[in-house]
XYZ file of C-alpha atoms in Angstrom:
498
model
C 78.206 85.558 93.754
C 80.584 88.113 95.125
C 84.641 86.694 94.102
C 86.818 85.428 96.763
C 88.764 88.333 98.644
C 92.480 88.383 97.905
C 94.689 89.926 100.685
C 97.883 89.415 99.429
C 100.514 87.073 97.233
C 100.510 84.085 99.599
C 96.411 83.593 99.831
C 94.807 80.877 98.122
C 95.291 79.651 94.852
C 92.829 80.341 92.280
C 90.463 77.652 91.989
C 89.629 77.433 88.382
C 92.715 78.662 86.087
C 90.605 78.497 83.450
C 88.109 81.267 84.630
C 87.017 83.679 81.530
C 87.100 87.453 82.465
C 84.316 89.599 80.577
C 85.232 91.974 78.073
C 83.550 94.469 80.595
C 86.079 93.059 82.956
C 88.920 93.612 80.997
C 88.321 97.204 80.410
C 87.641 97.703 83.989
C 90.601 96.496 85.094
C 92.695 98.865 82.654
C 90.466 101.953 84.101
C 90.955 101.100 87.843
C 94.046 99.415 88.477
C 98.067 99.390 87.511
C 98.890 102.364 85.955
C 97.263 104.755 82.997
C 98.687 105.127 79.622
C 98.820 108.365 77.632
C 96.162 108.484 74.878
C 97.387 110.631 71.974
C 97.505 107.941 68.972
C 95.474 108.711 65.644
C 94.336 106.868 63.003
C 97.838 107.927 61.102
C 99.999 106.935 63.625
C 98.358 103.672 63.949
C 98.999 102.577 60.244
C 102.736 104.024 60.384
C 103.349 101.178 63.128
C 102.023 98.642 61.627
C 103.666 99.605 58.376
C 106.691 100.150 60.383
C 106.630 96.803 61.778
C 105.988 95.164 58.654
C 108.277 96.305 56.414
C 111.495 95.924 57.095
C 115.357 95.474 55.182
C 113.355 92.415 54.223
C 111.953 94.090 51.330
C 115.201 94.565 49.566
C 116.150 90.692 50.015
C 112.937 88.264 50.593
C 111.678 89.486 47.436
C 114.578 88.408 45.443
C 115.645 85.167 46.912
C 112.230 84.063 46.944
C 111.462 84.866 43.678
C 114.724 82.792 42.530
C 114.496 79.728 44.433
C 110.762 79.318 45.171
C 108.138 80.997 42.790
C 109.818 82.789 39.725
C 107.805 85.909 38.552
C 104.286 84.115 39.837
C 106.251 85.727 43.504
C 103.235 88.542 42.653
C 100.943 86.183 43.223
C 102.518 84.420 46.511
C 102.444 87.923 48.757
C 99.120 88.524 47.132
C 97.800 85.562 49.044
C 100.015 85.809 52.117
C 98.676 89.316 52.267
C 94.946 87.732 51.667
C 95.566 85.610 55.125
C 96.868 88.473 56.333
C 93.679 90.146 55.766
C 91.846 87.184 57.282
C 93.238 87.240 60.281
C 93.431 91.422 60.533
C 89.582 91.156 60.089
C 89.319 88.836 63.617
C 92.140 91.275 65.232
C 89.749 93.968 64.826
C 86.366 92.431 65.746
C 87.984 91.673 69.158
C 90.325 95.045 69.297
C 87.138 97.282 69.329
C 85.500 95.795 72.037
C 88.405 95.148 74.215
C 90.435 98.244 73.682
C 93.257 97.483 76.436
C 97.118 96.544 76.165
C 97.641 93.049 75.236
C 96.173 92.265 72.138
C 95.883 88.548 71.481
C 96.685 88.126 75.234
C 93.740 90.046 76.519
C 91.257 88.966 73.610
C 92.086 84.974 74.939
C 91.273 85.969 78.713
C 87.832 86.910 77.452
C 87.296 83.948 75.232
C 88.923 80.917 76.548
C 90.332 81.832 80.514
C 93.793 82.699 82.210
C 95.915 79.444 81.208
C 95.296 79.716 77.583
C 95.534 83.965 77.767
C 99.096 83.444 79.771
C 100.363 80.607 77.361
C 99.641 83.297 74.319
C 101.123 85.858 76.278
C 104.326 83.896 77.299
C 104.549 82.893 73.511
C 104.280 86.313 72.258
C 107.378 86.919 74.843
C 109.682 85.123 73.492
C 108.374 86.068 70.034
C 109.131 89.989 70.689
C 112.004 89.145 72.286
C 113.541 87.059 69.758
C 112.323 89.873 66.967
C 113.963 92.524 69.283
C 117.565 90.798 69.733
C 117.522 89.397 65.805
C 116.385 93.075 64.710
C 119.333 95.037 66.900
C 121.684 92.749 65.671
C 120.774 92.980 61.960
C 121.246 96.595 62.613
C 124.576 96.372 63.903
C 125.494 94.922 60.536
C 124.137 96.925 57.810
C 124.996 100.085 60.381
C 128.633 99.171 59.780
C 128.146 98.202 56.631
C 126.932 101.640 55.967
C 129.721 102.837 57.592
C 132.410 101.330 55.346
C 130.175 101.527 52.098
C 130.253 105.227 52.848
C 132.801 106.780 54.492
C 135.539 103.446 54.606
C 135.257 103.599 58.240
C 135.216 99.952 60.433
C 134.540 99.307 63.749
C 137.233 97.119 65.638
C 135.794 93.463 65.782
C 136.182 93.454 69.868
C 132.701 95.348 69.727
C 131.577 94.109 66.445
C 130.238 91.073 67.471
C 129.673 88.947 70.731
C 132.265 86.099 71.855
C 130.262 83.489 69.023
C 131.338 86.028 66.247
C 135.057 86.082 67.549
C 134.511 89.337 69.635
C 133.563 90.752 72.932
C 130.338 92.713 72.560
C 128.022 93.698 69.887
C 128.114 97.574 70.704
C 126.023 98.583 68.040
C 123.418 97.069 69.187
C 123.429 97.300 72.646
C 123.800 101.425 71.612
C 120.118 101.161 69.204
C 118.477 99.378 72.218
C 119.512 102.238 74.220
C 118.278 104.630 71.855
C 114.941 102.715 71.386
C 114.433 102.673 75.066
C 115.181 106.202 75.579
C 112.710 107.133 73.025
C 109.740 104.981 74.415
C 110.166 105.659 77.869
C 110.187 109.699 77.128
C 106.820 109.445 75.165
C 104.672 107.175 72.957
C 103.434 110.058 70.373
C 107.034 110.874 70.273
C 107.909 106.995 69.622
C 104.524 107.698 66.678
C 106.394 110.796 65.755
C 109.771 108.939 64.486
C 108.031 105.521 62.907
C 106.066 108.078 60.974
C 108.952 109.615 59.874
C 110.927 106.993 59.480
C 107.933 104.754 57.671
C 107.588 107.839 55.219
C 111.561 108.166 54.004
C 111.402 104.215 53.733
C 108.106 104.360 51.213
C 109.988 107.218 49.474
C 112.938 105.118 48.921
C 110.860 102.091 47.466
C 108.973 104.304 45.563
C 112.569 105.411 44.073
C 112.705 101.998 43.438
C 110.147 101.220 41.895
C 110.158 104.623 39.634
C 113.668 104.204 38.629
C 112.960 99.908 37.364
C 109.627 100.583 35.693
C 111.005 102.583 32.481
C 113.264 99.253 31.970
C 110.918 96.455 32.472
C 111.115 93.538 29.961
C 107.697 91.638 29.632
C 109.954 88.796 28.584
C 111.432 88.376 32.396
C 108.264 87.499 33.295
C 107.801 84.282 31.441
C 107.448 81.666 31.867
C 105.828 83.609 34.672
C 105.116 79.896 37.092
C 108.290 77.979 36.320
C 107.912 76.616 39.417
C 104.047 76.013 39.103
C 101.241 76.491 42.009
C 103.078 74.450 44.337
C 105.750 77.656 43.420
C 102.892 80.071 44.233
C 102.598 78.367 47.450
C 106.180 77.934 48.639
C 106.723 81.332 48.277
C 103.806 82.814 50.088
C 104.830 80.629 52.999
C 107.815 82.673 52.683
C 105.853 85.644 52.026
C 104.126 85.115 54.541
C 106.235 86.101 57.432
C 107.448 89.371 56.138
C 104.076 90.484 57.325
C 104.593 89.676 60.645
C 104.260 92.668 63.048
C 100.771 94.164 62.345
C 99.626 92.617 65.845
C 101.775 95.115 67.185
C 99.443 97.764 66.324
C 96.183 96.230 68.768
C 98.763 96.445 71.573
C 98.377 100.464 71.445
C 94.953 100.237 72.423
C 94.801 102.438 75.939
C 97.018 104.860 73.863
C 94.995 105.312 71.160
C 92.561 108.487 71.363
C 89.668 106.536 69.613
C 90.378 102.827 69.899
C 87.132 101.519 68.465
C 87.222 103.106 65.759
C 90.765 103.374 64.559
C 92.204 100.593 65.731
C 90.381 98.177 62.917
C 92.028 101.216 60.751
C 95.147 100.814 61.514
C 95.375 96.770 61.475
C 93.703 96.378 58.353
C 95.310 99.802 56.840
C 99.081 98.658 57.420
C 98.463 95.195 56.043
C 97.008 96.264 52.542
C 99.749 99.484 52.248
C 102.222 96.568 53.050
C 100.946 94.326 50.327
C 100.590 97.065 48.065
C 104.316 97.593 48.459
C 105.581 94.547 48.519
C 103.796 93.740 45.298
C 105.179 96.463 43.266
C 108.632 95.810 44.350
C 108.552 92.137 43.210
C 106.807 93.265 40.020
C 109.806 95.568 38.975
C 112.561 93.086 40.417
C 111.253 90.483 38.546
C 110.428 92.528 35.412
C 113.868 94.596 35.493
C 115.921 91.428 35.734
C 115.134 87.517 35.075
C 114.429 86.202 38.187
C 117.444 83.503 38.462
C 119.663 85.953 38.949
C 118.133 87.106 41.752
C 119.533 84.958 44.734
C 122.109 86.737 46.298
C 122.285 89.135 49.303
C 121.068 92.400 47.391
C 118.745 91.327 44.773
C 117.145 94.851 44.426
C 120.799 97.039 44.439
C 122.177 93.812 41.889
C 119.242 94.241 39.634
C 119.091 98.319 39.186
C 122.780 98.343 39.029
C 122.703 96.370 35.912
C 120.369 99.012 34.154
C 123.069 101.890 35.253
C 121.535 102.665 38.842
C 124.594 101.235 40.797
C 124.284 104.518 43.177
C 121.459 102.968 44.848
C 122.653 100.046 46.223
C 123.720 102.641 48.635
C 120.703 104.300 48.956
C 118.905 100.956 49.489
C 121.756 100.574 52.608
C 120.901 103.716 54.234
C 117.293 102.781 53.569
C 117.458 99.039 55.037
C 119.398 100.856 58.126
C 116.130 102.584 58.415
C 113.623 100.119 58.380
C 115.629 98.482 61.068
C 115.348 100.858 63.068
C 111.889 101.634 63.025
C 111.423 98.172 63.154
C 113.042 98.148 66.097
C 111.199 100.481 68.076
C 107.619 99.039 67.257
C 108.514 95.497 68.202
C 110.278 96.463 71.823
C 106.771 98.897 72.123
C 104.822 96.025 71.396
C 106.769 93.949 74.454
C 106.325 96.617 76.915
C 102.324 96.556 76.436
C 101.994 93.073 76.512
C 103.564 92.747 79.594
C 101.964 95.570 80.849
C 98.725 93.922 80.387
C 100.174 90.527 82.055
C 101.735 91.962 85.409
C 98.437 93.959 85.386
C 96.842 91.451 85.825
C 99.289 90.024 88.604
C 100.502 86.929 86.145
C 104.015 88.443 86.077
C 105.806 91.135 88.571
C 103.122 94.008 89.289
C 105.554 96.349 89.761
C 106.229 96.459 86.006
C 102.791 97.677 85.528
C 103.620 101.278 87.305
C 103.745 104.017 84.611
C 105.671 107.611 85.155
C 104.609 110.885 84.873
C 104.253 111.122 81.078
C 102.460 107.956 80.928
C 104.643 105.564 80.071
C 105.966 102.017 81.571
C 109.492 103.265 82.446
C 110.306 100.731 84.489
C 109.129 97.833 82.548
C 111.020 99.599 79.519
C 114.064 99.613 81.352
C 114.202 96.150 82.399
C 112.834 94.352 79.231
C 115.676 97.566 77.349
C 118.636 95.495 79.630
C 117.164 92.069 78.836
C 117.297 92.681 75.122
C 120.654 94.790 75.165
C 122.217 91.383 76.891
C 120.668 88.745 74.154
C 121.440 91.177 71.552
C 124.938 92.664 72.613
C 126.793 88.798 73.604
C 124.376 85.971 72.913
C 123.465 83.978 69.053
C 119.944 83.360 68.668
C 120.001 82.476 65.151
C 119.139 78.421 66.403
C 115.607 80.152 68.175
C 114.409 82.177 65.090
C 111.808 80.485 64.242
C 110.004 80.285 67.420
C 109.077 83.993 66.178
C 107.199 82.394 63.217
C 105.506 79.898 65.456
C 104.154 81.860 68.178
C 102.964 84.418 65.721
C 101.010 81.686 64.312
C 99.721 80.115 67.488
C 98.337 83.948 68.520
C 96.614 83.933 65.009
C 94.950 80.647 65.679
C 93.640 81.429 69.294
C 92.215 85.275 67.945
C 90.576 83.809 64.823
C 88.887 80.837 67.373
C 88.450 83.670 69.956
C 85.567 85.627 67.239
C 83.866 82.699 66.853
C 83.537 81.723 70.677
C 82.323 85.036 71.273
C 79.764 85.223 68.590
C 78.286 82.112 70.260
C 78.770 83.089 73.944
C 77.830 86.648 73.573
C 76.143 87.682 70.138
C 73.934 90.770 71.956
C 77.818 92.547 72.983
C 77.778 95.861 70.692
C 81.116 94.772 67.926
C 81.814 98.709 66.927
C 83.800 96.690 63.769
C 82.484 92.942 63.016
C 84.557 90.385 61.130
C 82.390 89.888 57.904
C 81.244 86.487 55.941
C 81.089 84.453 59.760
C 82.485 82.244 60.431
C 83.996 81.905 56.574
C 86.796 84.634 57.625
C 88.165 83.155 60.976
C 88.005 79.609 59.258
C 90.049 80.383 56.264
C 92.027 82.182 58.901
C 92.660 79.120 61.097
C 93.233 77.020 57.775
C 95.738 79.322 56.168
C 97.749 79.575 59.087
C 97.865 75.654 59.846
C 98.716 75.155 56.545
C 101.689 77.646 56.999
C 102.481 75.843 60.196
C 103.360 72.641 58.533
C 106.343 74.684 57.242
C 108.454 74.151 60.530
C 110.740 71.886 61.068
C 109.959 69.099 64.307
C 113.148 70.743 65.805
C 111.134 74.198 66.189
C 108.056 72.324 67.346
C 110.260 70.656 70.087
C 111.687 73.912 71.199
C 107.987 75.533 70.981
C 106.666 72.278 73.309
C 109.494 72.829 76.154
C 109.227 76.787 76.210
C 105.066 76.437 76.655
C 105.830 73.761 79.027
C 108.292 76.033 80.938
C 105.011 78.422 80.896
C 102.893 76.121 82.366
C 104.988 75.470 85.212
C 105.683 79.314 85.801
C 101.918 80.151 85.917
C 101.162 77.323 88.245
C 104.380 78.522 90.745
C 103.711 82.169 90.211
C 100.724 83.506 88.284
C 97.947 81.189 90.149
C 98.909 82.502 93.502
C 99.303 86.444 92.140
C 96.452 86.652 89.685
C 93.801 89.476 90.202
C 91.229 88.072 88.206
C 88.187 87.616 90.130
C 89.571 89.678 92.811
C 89.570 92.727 94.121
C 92.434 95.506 93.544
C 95.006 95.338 96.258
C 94.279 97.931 98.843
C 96.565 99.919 97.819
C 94.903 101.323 94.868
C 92.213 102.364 96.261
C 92.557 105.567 98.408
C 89.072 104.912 100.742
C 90.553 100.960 101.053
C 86.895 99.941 99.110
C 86.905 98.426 95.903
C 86.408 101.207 93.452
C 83.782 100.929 90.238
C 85.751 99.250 88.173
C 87.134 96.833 90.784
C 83.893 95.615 91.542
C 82.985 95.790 87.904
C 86.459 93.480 87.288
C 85.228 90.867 90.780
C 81.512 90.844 88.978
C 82.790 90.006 85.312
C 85.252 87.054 86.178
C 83.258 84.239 85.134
């Protein structure tokens, strides 16, 4: 049955919200309408950001604090299973990344499993999410970047742009300068964007590594007993901390249309970045916690505190320049990961379709610039510190709908060619689902509230907006067609709404 013509924002509502739009559909869309990315990611580049994402100045503090107050030495053992549900839910990422390789990520994998209003309440999630990560990352910059300063050359900045009017000042400069910076780099070129996580992914490993070469001549077997003081409720507390300093390898299934091969690197490069990220966060707690006894590692630099009391005081510096680093990098992959998402959403006419329009080198410059003002604002005057969690939570709620999304697919269309399947079904998404419910319990009702009014706010914007402006189902406005007749892959996008 041919889908209902569309001439323009103020014709009819969609009559089923809910309608599920074929992977077929999905890639269709991304071929024929908006605009085109570059391609030019490898399978490298696609492991750097996700590495990049993941590891951040985190290293050189969660692993510390939440060896002292939650787990002891048995901290090995709690990012060994964060990473493990990591892995579970990387394994459903890629199943559904290989057939659907288009911006969006958990965004466009929902449209194809479970329709528009559950696809735009993931997407509106992951906004905030990014956005959140974006403003709490620039401003952590701003202070370890002047802490850097005055740790190395005694230089401060004058508190009038140290901090917005909650911190006593006027503007956080700083970070309204990095946002700049990150902008300017993303809307020049992605593979340049690839170009400087690499690099910047590669001095951070090289400074861990430092880390970990310098503590492992001086470990003491005895710091690592009793090694569960705090016993497997211990193990568990900490990996729910763990748990979110893995955050960020989602990022890497938004890079799908740039990615030269998507099918088959893109399962790569989510799985790839989890385990180097476990790998590294594992050795890092095993030296902390072997190089010093683990209750004297709560305070703000565990890892510079513990070397400097076996005569390596000089890197505490080092470990500065370093956690300036993984900022930044950090940074950049999170405001990349924005841009595609909503890419894929006004695409597909739920937000502004303007945003969607790419320049000449291929990248969303407009949609760079505004989201690059947005965050600059947030970052440069507001506190968000009381909305940090809401990161946490709609990370989670993603995980959920991708792992449910594998198994509704398996069941609705087993014969679809998976160019990377999600072993032991449906064991993987399960445990998936289960591990990240259980992690979920973790919040506080206060974030749950906030979560509840911001989806609600959602809601009410898809039902005033996005109903009326969706393209699902339809046909591409006339404009993007040069004959004024539905190309290919608009009819192929009309025939695969279901």
């Amino acid at each position: 049955m041919a889908a209902p013509t569309r001439t323009g924002p103020s014709s009819t509502p969609r009559t089923n919200p809910f309608r599920v739009r074929s992977t077929e559909a999905s890639i269709a869309s991304a071929e024929s309408t908006g605009g085109t990315l570059k391609r030019s990611l490898g399978r490298t580049d696609l492991i750097a950001m996700g590495v990049g994402t993941i590891i951040g100045a985190g290293i050189f503090v969660t692993t510390g604090v939440a060896a002292a107050t939650k787990a002891g030495p048995s901290i090995i053992l709690s990012f060994v299973l964060a990473g493990a549900i990591c892995v579970l839910v990387a394994l459903c990422y890629s199943e559904l990344a290989s057939m659907t390789p288009v911006s969006g990520s958990a965004y466009t994998y929902t449209y194809s499993t479970m329709g528009e209003v559950p696809a735009f309440l993931v997407g509106w999630n992951l906004l905030l999410e990014y956005a959140v990560a974006a403003a709490a990352v620039a401003i952590g910059w701003s202070g370890l970047f002047r802490a850097m300063l005055e740790s190395l050359f005694g230089a401060t900045l004058p508190k009038a742009i140290s901090g917005g009017p909650s911190d006593g000042g006027v503007i956080n400069l700083p970070a309204v300068i990095i946002v700049g910076v990150i902008v300017a780099v993303l809307v020049f070129e992605v593979k340049l964007a690839a170009v400087v996580v690499k690099t910047l992914v590669a001095l951070t490993i090289g400074v861990l590594a430092l880390v970990v070469a310098i503590g492992a001549p001086h470990l003491h077997p005895g710091n690592w007993a009793p090694f569960m003081p705090f016993g497997v409720n211990g193990i568990a507390a900490g990996a729910a901390l763990a748990f979110f300093a893995y955050l960020g390898f989602d990022v890497v299934a938004t890079s799908a249309e740039e990615t030269r091969n998507p099918r088959r690197d893109l399962p790569w490069g989510i799985i790839g970045s989890v385990i180097v990220a476990t790998v590294l966060y594992v050795a890092v707690s095993a030296v902390l916690t072997g190089v010093a006894p683990y209750s004297s590692l709560n305070n703000a630099a565990p890892v510079a505190t513990a070397l400097a009391a076996i005569g390596a005081g000089w890197i505490g510096k080092v470990i500065l320049v370093a956690s300036v680093i993984a900022l930044t990098k950090g940074l950049l992959m999170v405001f990349y990961g924005q841009t595609r998402l909503v890419f894929a959403m006004a695409r597909d006419g739920l937000v502004p379709k303007a945003l969607c329009r790419t320049g000449s080198r291929g990248a969303p410059v407009r949609l760079s610039l505004v989201l690059g003002v947005v965050i600059a604002v947030v970052a440069g005057l507001l506190p968000i510190g009381t909305v940090a969690e809401l990161v946490n939570i709609g990370a989670l709620f993603a995980f959920v709908i991708v792992a449910l999304g594998v198994m509704i697919l398996r069941r609705t269309d087993p014969g679809r060619a998976r160019p990377f399947r999600t072993p032991l079904m449906p064991l993987v998404p399960i445990l998936a689902i289960a591990g990240c419910a259980w992690l979920a319990t973790t919040f506080a009702p206060l974030t749950w509230l906030r979560f509840v009014i911001w989806s609600a706010a959602g809601v009410v914007l898809y039902l005033t907006y996005g109903r009326r402006h969706s393209t699902v189902g339809t046909p591409a406005a006339p404009a993007e067609s040069t004959t004024g007749e539905p190309t290919t892959g608009e009819a192929a996008v009309a025939g695969g709404a279901a």
